[in-house]
Amino acid sequence: MLNELTLRAIQIQPTVAYKINDKLSVGGGVDITVGSVKLIKSILQVGRNEDGSYSEGKATLDGSATLSYGYNLGVFYKPSAQIEVGLSYRSKVVMKLEDGSAEFEVPASLATFFPEGNTFNAELPLPSVTSVGISYHVSDQLVLGTQFDWVGWSAYESLAFDFKENSDLLEDTNSPRNYEDSWVWHLGGEYLLNEQVQLRAGFYYDTTPVQEGYMTAETPDNNRMGFTAGLGYSFGEHIQLDLSFLYVHSAQREQTTEQAIAAGTYQPAEGARDVMPGTYKLNALIPGFSIAYKF
């Protein structure tokens, strides 16, 4: 059973663009990703007590990913003064955690089965994203736009942990995820208050990649809606500061025992499991900022 999960990812995207003519531009770049994960979970059924019950332990897995690389490509087309069309692709990136720390708290009688100083390796894919968008300049001050994303979540087939040292009670784990590709629809607008200040607002609808029977507490997911607000400020011709705020609302989703058993992700007779029947709901508040320099 999961007790705590902390995921961090930092992505740097050095990108260049070339203007072919007044209507067409192309661009591309490299995606450099680094991150970390810390996972604390209960270990059930590590040993049977005299009364027939099972002892419970705790595992703490903590590691940092090595540098991972991908790429991005884009095309921009402006058929008229009012209409702009964009197409972009960002490749899949696989984050690899090597020699992460694996610490265990178990009954003293079982300590030899969970050696101190153990380490683990793991991989976590970040999906590819293909996007197409169109914007319309209603006036010199107001721009409206919409975008459709196709997200390659099918790359996330399983979550595996490979421990350096194994025992009869500590085996490598491979938990199926079997995500499906999903899509996201965006709608938004920008209003130029003056030469320096831009006001923004938007909405998106994001479909879940998680199939029935594969819901886990580490990443509970359902179809969700996002509401955004933003402020941009231009410091002259070269420097742009953008602030944003996002509220995410996910509808309640129930996972039944029958769904998990049918997917093969839940075994009632076993104590150790990642997928748990239950009711899941998610809300999030996410602030953000960015600074850009235009050459």
PDB file of N, CA and C in Angstrom, residues 181-249:
ATOM      1  N   ASP A 181      -3.193   5.571 -25.157  1.00  0.00           N
ATOM      2  CA  ASP A 181      -3.004   6.936 -25.637  1.00  0.00           C
ATOM      3  C   ASP A 181      -4.245   7.764 -25.300  1.00  0.00           C
ATOM      4  N   SER A 182      -4.048   9.049 -25.070  1.00  0.00           N
ATOM      5  CA  SER A 182      -5.162   9.916 -24.692  1.00  0.00           C
ATOM      6  C   SER A 182      -5.101  11.216 -25.486  1.00  0.00           C
ATOM      7  N   TRP A 183      -6.126  12.046 -25.326  1.00  0.00           N
ATOM      8  CA  TRP A 183      -6.150  13.333 -26.022  1.00  0.00           C
ATOM      9  C   TRP A 183      -6.564  14.444 -25.066  1.00  0.00           C
ATOM     10  N   VAL A 184      -6.160  15.657 -25.449  1.00  0.00           N
ATOM     11  CA  VAL A 184      -6.465  16.853 -24.659  1.00  0.00           C
ATOM     12  C   VAL A 184      -6.950  17.949 -25.608  1.00  0.00           C
ATOM     13  N   TRP A 185      -8.031  18.628 -25.221  1.00  0.00           N
ATOM     14  CA  TRP A 185      -8.538  19.754 -26.012  1.00  0.00           C
ATOM     15  C   TRP A 185      -8.423  21.035 -25.193  1.00  0.00           C
ATOM     16  N   HIS A 186      -7.854  22.074 -25.824  1.00  0.00           N
ATOM     17  CA  HIS A 186      -7.641  23.358 -25.159  1.00  0.00           C
ATOM     18  C   HIS A 186      -8.441  24.463 -25.859  1.00  0.00           C
ATOM     19  N   LEU A 187      -8.843  25.447 -25.079  1.00  0.00           N
ATOM     20  CA  LEU A 187      -9.504  26.637 -25.607  1.00  0.00           C
ATOM     21  C   LEU A 187      -9.052  27.819 -24.761  1.00  0.00           C
ATOM     22  N   GLY A 188      -8.658  28.912 -25.417  1.00  0.00           N
ATOM     23  CA  GLY A 188      -8.166  30.040 -24.637  1.00  0.00           C
ATOM     24  C   GLY A 188      -8.155  31.335 -25.412  1.00  0.00           C
ATOM     25  N   GLY A 189      -7.790  32.394 -24.711  1.00  0.00           N
ATOM     26  CA  GLY A 189      -7.713  33.701 -25.335  1.00  0.00           C
ATOM     27  C   GLY A 189      -6.716  34.600 -24.635  1.00  0.00           C
ATOM     28  N   GLU A 190      -6.261  35.616 -25.357  1.00  0.00           N
ATOM     29  CA  GLU A 190      -5.324  36.601 -24.814  1.00  0.00           C
ATOM     30  C   GLU A 190      -5.802  38.001 -25.188  1.00  0.00           C
ATOM     31  N   TYR A 191      -5.745  38.892 -24.208  1.00  0.00           N
ATOM     32  CA  TYR A 191      -6.146  40.284 -24.435  1.00  0.00           C
ATOM     33  C   TYR A 191      -4.972  41.198 -24.097  1.00  0.00           C
ATOM     34  N   LEU A 192      -4.594  42.051 -25.049  1.00  0.00           N
ATOM     35  CA  LEU A 192      -3.492  42.992 -24.839  1.00  0.00           C
ATOM     36  C   LEU A 192      -4.033  44.240 -24.153  1.00  0.00           C
ATOM     37  N   LEU A 193      -3.711  44.370 -22.881  1.00  0.00           N
ATOM     38  CA  LEU A 193      -4.189  45.525 -22.122  1.00  0.00           C
ATOM     39  C   LEU A 193      -3.475  46.793 -22.567  1.00  0.00           C
ATOM     40  N   ASN A 194      -2.168  46.681 -22.805  1.00  0.00           N
ATOM     41  CA  ASN A 194      -1.362  47.771 -23.351  1.00  0.00           C
ATOM     42  C   ASN A 194      -0.114  47.155 -23.970  1.00  0.00           C
ATOM     43  N   GLU A 195       0.894  47.950 -24.271  1.00  0.00           N
ATOM     44  CA  GLU A 195       2.078  47.434 -24.947  1.00  0.00           C
ATOM     45  C   GLU A 195       2.895  46.488 -24.076  1.00  0.00           C
ATOM     46  N   GLN A 196       2.749  46.581 -22.761  1.00  0.00           N
ATOM     47  CA  GLN A 196       3.537  45.742 -21.864  1.00  0.00           C
ATOM     48  C   GLN A 196       2.759  44.563 -21.272  1.00  0.00           C
ATOM     49  N   VAL A 197       1.465  44.702 -21.066  1.00  0.00           N
ATOM     50  CA  VAL A 197       0.700  43.733 -20.275  1.00  0.00           C
ATOM     51  C   VAL A 197      -0.255  42.919 -21.147  1.00  0.00           C
ATOM     52  N   GLN A 198      -0.231  41.597 -20.944  1.00  0.00           N
ATOM     53  CA  GLN A 198      -1.144  40.681 -21.621  1.00  0.00           C
ATOM     54  C   GLN A 198      -1.933  39.893 -20.568  1.00  0.00           C
ATOM     55  N   LEU A 199      -3.247  39.807 -20.752  1.00  0.00           N
ATOM     56  CA  LEU A 199      -4.122  39.034 -19.871  1.00  0.00           C
ATOM     57  C   LEU A 199      -4.575  37.772 -20.596  1.00  0.00           C
ATOM     58  N   ARG A 200      -4.586  36.632 -19.887  1.00  0.00           N
ATOM     59  CA  ARG A 200      -4.917  35.362 -20.528  1.00  0.00           C
ATOM     60  C   ARG A 200      -5.899  34.564 -19.679  1.00  0.00           C
ATOM     61  N   ALA A 201      -6.712  33.748 -20.352  1.00  0.00           N
ATOM     62  CA  ALA A 201      -7.628  32.831 -19.676  1.00  0.00           C
ATOM     63  C   ALA A 201      -7.854  31.637 -20.590  1.00  0.00           C
ATOM     64  N   GLY A 202      -8.137  30.468 -19.983  1.00  0.00           N
ATOM     65  CA  GLY A 202      -8.319  29.287 -20.813  1.00  0.00           C
ATOM     66  C   GLY A 202      -8.999  28.147 -20.088  1.00  0.00           C
ATOM     67  N   PHE A 203      -9.238  27.093 -20.855  1.00  0.00           N
ATOM     68  CA  PHE A 203      -9.909  25.894 -20.363  1.00  0.00           C
ATOM     69  C   PHE A 203      -9.366  24.706 -21.146  1.00  0.00           C
ATOM     70  N   TYR A 204      -9.260  23.541 -20.484  1.00  0.00           N
ATOM     71  CA  TYR A 204      -8.923  22.330 -21.235  1.00  0.00           C
ATOM     72  C   TYR A 204      -9.658  21.126 -20.663  1.00  0.00           C
ATOM     73  N   TYR A 205      -9.805  20.118 -21.519  1.00  0.00           N
ATOM     74  CA  TYR A 205     -10.408  18.846 -21.121  1.00  0.00           C
ATOM     75  C   TYR A 205      -9.419  17.744 -21.471  1.00  0.00           C
ATOM     76  N   ASP A 206      -9.050  16.946 -20.468  1.00  0.00           N
ATOM     77  CA  ASP A 206      -7.990  15.943 -20.598  1.00  0.00           C
ATOM     78  C   ASP A 206      -8.575  14.561 -20.313  1.00  0.00           C
ATOM     79  N   THR A 207      -8.493  13.662 -21.299  1.00  0.00           N
ATOM     80  CA  THR A 207      -9.014  12.309 -21.102  1.00  0.00           C
ATOM     81  C   THR A 207      -7.963  11.438 -20.422  1.00  0.00           C
ATOM     82  N   THR A 208      -8.406  10.483 -19.641  1.00  0.00           N
ATOM     83  CA  THR A 208      -7.488   9.646 -18.877  1.00  0.00           C
ATOM     84  C   THR A 208      -6.901   8.525 -19.732  1.00  0.00           C
ATOM     85  N   PRO A 209      -5.625   8.183 -19.518  1.00  0.00           N
ATOM     86  CA  PRO A 209      -5.033   7.026 -20.191  1.00  0.00           C
ATOM     87  C   PRO A 209      -5.186   5.732 -19.401  1.00  0.00           C
ATOM     88  N   VAL A 210      -5.738   5.812 -18.175  1.00  0.00           N
ATOM     89  CA  VAL A 210      -5.788   4.660 -17.278  1.00  0.00           C
ATOM     90  C   VAL A 210      -7.041   3.833 -17.555  1.00  0.00           C
ATOM     91  N   GLN A 211      -6.834   2.556 -17.854  1.00  0.00           N
ATOM     92  CA  GLN A 211      -7.947   1.662 -18.129  1.00  0.00           C
ATOM     93  C   GLN A 211      -8.600   1.185 -16.827  1.00  0.00           C
ATOM     94  N   GLU A 212      -9.801   0.638 -16.961  1.00  0.00           N
ATOM     95  CA  GLU A 212     -10.485   0.064 -15.807  1.00  0.00           C
ATOM     96  C   GLU A 212      -9.667  -1.092 -15.237  1.00  0.00           C
ATOM     97  N   GLY A 213      -9.533  -1.089 -13.921  1.00  0.00           N
ATOM     98  CA  GLY A 213      -8.784  -2.141 -13.256  1.00  0.00           C
ATOM     99  C   GLY A 213      -7.322  -1.824 -13.035  1.00  0.00           C
ATOM    100  N   TYR A 214      -6.853  -0.653 -13.525  1.00  0.00           N
ATOM    101  CA  TYR A 214      -5.436  -0.292 -13.398  1.00  0.00           C
ATOM    102  C   TYR A 214      -5.226   0.974 -12.571  1.00  0.00           C
ATOM    103  N   MET A 215      -6.254   1.456 -11.898  1.00  0.00           N
ATOM    104  CA  MET A 215      -6.112   2.639 -11.055  1.00  0.00           C
ATOM    105  C   MET A 215      -5.237   2.326  -9.848  1.00  0.00           C
ATOM    106  N   THR A 216      -4.263   3.198  -9.569  1.00  0.00           N
ATOM    107  CA  THR A 216      -3.403   3.045  -8.405  1.00  0.00           C
ATOM    108  C   THR A 216      -3.410   4.333  -7.592  1.00  0.00           C
ATOM    109  N   ALA A 217      -3.067   4.215  -6.311  1.00  0.00           N
ATOM    110  CA  ALA A 217      -3.035   5.394  -5.444  1.00  0.00           C
ATOM    111  C   ALA A 217      -1.886   6.328  -5.794  1.00  0.00           C
ATOM    112  N   GLU A 218      -0.840   5.812  -6.449  1.00  0.00           N
ATOM    113  CA  GLU A 218       0.313   6.653  -6.771  1.00  0.00           C
ATOM    114  C   GLU A 218      -0.041   7.704  -7.817  1.00  0.00           C
ATOM    115  N   THR A 219      -0.868   7.345  -8.793  1.00  0.00           N
ATOM    116  CA  THR A 219      -1.273   8.281  -9.839  1.00  0.00           C
ATOM    117  C   THR A 219      -2.756   8.102 -10.148  1.00  0.00           C
ATOM    118  N   PRO A 220      -3.646   8.422  -9.205  1.00  0.00           N
ATOM    119  CA  PRO A 220      -5.076   8.297  -9.491  1.00  0.00           C
ATOM    120  C   PRO A 220      -5.454   9.211 -10.643  1.00  0.00           C
ATOM    121  N   ASP A 221      -6.265   8.717 -11.566  1.00  0.00           N
ATOM    122  CA  ASP A 221      -6.536   9.505 -12.751  1.00  0.00           C
ATOM    123  C   ASP A 221      -7.953   9.261 -13.251  1.00  0.00           C
ATOM    124  N   ASN A 222      -8.518  10.318 -13.796  1.00  0.00           N
ATOM    125  CA  ASN A 222      -9.818  10.257 -14.439  1.00  0.00           C
ATOM    126  C   ASN A 222      -9.873  11.405 -15.433  1.00  0.00           C
ATOM    127  N   ASN A 223     -10.882  11.448 -16.285  1.00  0.00           N
ATOM    128  CA  ASN A 223     -11.058  12.601 -17.152  1.00  0.00           C
ATOM    129  C   ASN A 223     -11.121  13.856 -16.288  1.00  0.00           C
ATOM    130  N   ARG A 224     -10.434  14.897 -16.738  1.00  0.00           N
ATOM    131  CA  ARG A 224     -10.325  16.089 -15.896  1.00  0.00           C
ATOM    132  C   ARG A 224     -10.514  17.366 -16.707  1.00  0.00           C
ATOM    133  N   MET A 225     -10.852  18.432 -15.993  1.00  0.00           N
ATOM    134  CA  MET A 225     -10.981  19.758 -16.578  1.00  0.00           C
ATOM    135  C   MET A 225      -9.994  20.697 -15.896  1.00  0.00           C
ATOM    136  N   GLY A 226      -9.432  21.617 -16.678  1.00  0.00           N
ATOM    137  CA  GLY A 226      -8.516  22.600 -16.134  1.00  0.00           C
ATOM    138  C   GLY A 226      -8.949  24.011 -16.493  1.00  0.00           C
ATOM    139  N   PHE A 227      -8.842  24.920 -15.533  1.00  0.00           N
ATOM    140  CA  PHE A 227      -9.188  26.324 -15.738  1.00  0.00           C
ATOM    141  C   PHE A 227      -7.939  27.156 -15.455  1.00  0.00           C
ATOM    142  N   THR A 228      -7.580  28.027 -16.389  1.00  0.00           N
ATOM    143  CA  THR A 228      -6.319  28.751 -16.282  1.00  0.00           C
ATOM    144  C   THR A 228      -6.527  30.263 -16.340  1.00  0.00           C
ATOM    145  N   ALA A 229      -5.601  30.972 -15.710  1.00  0.00           N
ATOM    146  CA  ALA A 229      -5.534  32.430 -15.796  1.00  0.00           C
ATOM    147  C   ALA A 229      -4.064  32.806 -15.855  1.00  0.00           C
ATOM    148  N   GLY A 230      -3.746  33.855 -16.609  1.00  0.00           N
ATOM    149  CA  GLY A 230      -2.345  34.212 -16.756  1.00  0.00           C
ATOM    150  C   GLY A 230      -2.133  35.695 -16.984  1.00  0.00           C
ATOM    151  N   LEU A 231      -0.902  36.103 -16.726  1.00  0.00           N
ATOM    152  CA  LEU A 231      -0.492  37.492 -16.907  1.00  0.00           C
ATOM    153  C   LEU A 231       0.885  37.504 -17.545  1.00  0.00           C
ATOM    154  N   GLY A 232       1.038  38.270 -18.618  1.00  0.00           N
ATOM    155  CA  GLY A 232       2.330  38.434 -19.263  1.00  0.00           C
ATOM    156  C   GLY A 232       2.797  39.875 -19.184  1.00  0.00           C
ATOM    157  N   TYR A 233       4.114  40.055 -19.060  1.00  0.00           N
ATOM    158  CA  TYR A 233       4.667  41.408 -19.007  1.00  0.00           C
ATOM    159  C   TYR A 233       5.931  41.444 -19.856  1.00  0.00           C
ATOM    160  N   SER A 234       5.976  42.417 -20.773  1.00  0.00           N
ATOM    161  CA  SER A 234       7.111  42.559 -21.680  1.00  0.00           C
ATOM    162  C   SER A 234       8.049  43.652 -21.176  1.00  0.00           C
ATOM    163  N   PHE A 235       9.313  43.269 -20.967  1.00  0.00           N
ATOM    164  CA  PHE A 235      10.346  44.228 -20.584  1.00  0.00           C
ATOM    165  C   PHE A 235      11.091  44.634 -21.858  1.00  0.00           C
ATOM    166  N   GLY A 236      10.535  45.559 -22.603  1.00  0.00           N
ATOM    167  CA  GLY A 236      11.154  45.940 -23.854  1.00  0.00           C
ATOM    168  C   GLY A 236      10.895  44.907 -24.941  1.00  0.00           C
ATOM    169  N   GLU A 237      11.780  44.849 -25.925  1.00  0.00           N
ATOM    170  CA  GLU A 237      11.587  43.982 -27.083  1.00  0.00           C
ATOM    171  C   GLU A 237      12.126  42.572 -26.872  1.00  0.00           C
ATOM    172  N   HIS A 238      12.941  42.347 -25.857  1.00  0.00           N
ATOM    173  CA  HIS A 238      13.663  41.081 -25.765  1.00  0.00           C
ATOM    174  C   HIS A 238      13.229  40.180 -24.610  1.00  0.00           C
ATOM    175  N   ILE A 239      12.798  40.728 -23.491  1.00  0.00           N
ATOM    176  CA  ILE A 239      12.523  39.911 -22.303  1.00  0.00           C
ATOM    177  C   ILE A 239      11.023  39.852 -22.030  1.00  0.00           C
ATOM    178  N   GLN A 240      10.525  38.626 -21.812  1.00  0.00           N
ATOM    179  CA  GLN A 240       9.110  38.402 -21.539  1.00  0.00           C
ATOM    180  C   GLN A 240       8.960  37.575 -20.265  1.00  0.00           C
ATOM    181  N   LEU A 241       8.147  38.072 -19.325  1.00  0.00           N
ATOM    182  CA  LEU A 241       7.835  37.357 -18.092  1.00  0.00           C
ATOM    183  C   LEU A 241       6.373  36.923 -18.131  1.00  0.00           C
ATOM    184  N   ASP A 242       6.105  35.653 -17.823  1.00  0.00           N
ATOM    185  CA  ASP A 242       4.743  35.124 -17.826  1.00  0.00           C
ATOM    186  C   ASP A 242       4.444  34.441 -16.499  1.00  0.00           C
ATOM    187  N   LEU A 243       3.309  34.782 -15.911  1.00  0.00           N
ATOM    188  CA  LEU A 243       2.824  34.160 -14.686  1.00  0.00           C
ATOM    189  C   LEU A 243       1.507  33.455 -14.994  1.00  0.00           C
ATOM    190  N   SER A 244       1.264  32.308 -14.355  1.00  0.00           N
ATOM    191  CA  SER A 244       0.039  31.561 -14.637  1.00  0.00           C
ATOM    192  C   SER A 244      -0.469  30.875 -13.375  1.00  0.00           C
ATOM    193  N   PHE A 245      -1.743  30.515 -13.422  1.00  0.00           N
ATOM    194  CA  PHE A 245      -2.369  29.779 -12.328  1.00  0.00           C
ATOM    195  C   PHE A 245      -3.360  28.795 -12.930  1.00  0.00           C
ATOM    196  N   LEU A 246      -3.287  27.545 -12.480  1.00  0.00           N
ATOM    197  CA  LEU A 246      -4.124  26.475 -13.026  1.00  0.00           C
ATOM    198  C   LEU A 246      -4.880  25.775 -11.905  1.00  0.00           C
ATOM    199  N   TYR A 247      -6.178  25.610 -12.110  1.00  0.00           N
ATOM    200  CA  TYR A 247      -7.007  24.800 -11.210  1.00  0.00           C
ATOM    201  C   TYR A 247      -7.489  23.577 -11.978  1.00  0.00           C
ATOM    202  N   VAL A 248      -7.209  22.393 -11.427  1.00  0.00           N
ATOM    203  CA  VAL A 248      -7.575  21.128 -12.071  1.00  0.00           C
ATOM    204  C   VAL A 248      -8.642  20.434 -11.240  1.00  0.00           C
ATOM    205  N   HIS A 249      -9.695  20.014 -11.913  1.00  0.00           N
ATOM    206  CA  HIS A 249     -10.778  19.276 -11.249  1.00  0.00           C
ATOM    207  C   HIS A 249     -10.984  17.953 -11.975  1.00  0.00           C
TER     208      HIS A 249
END
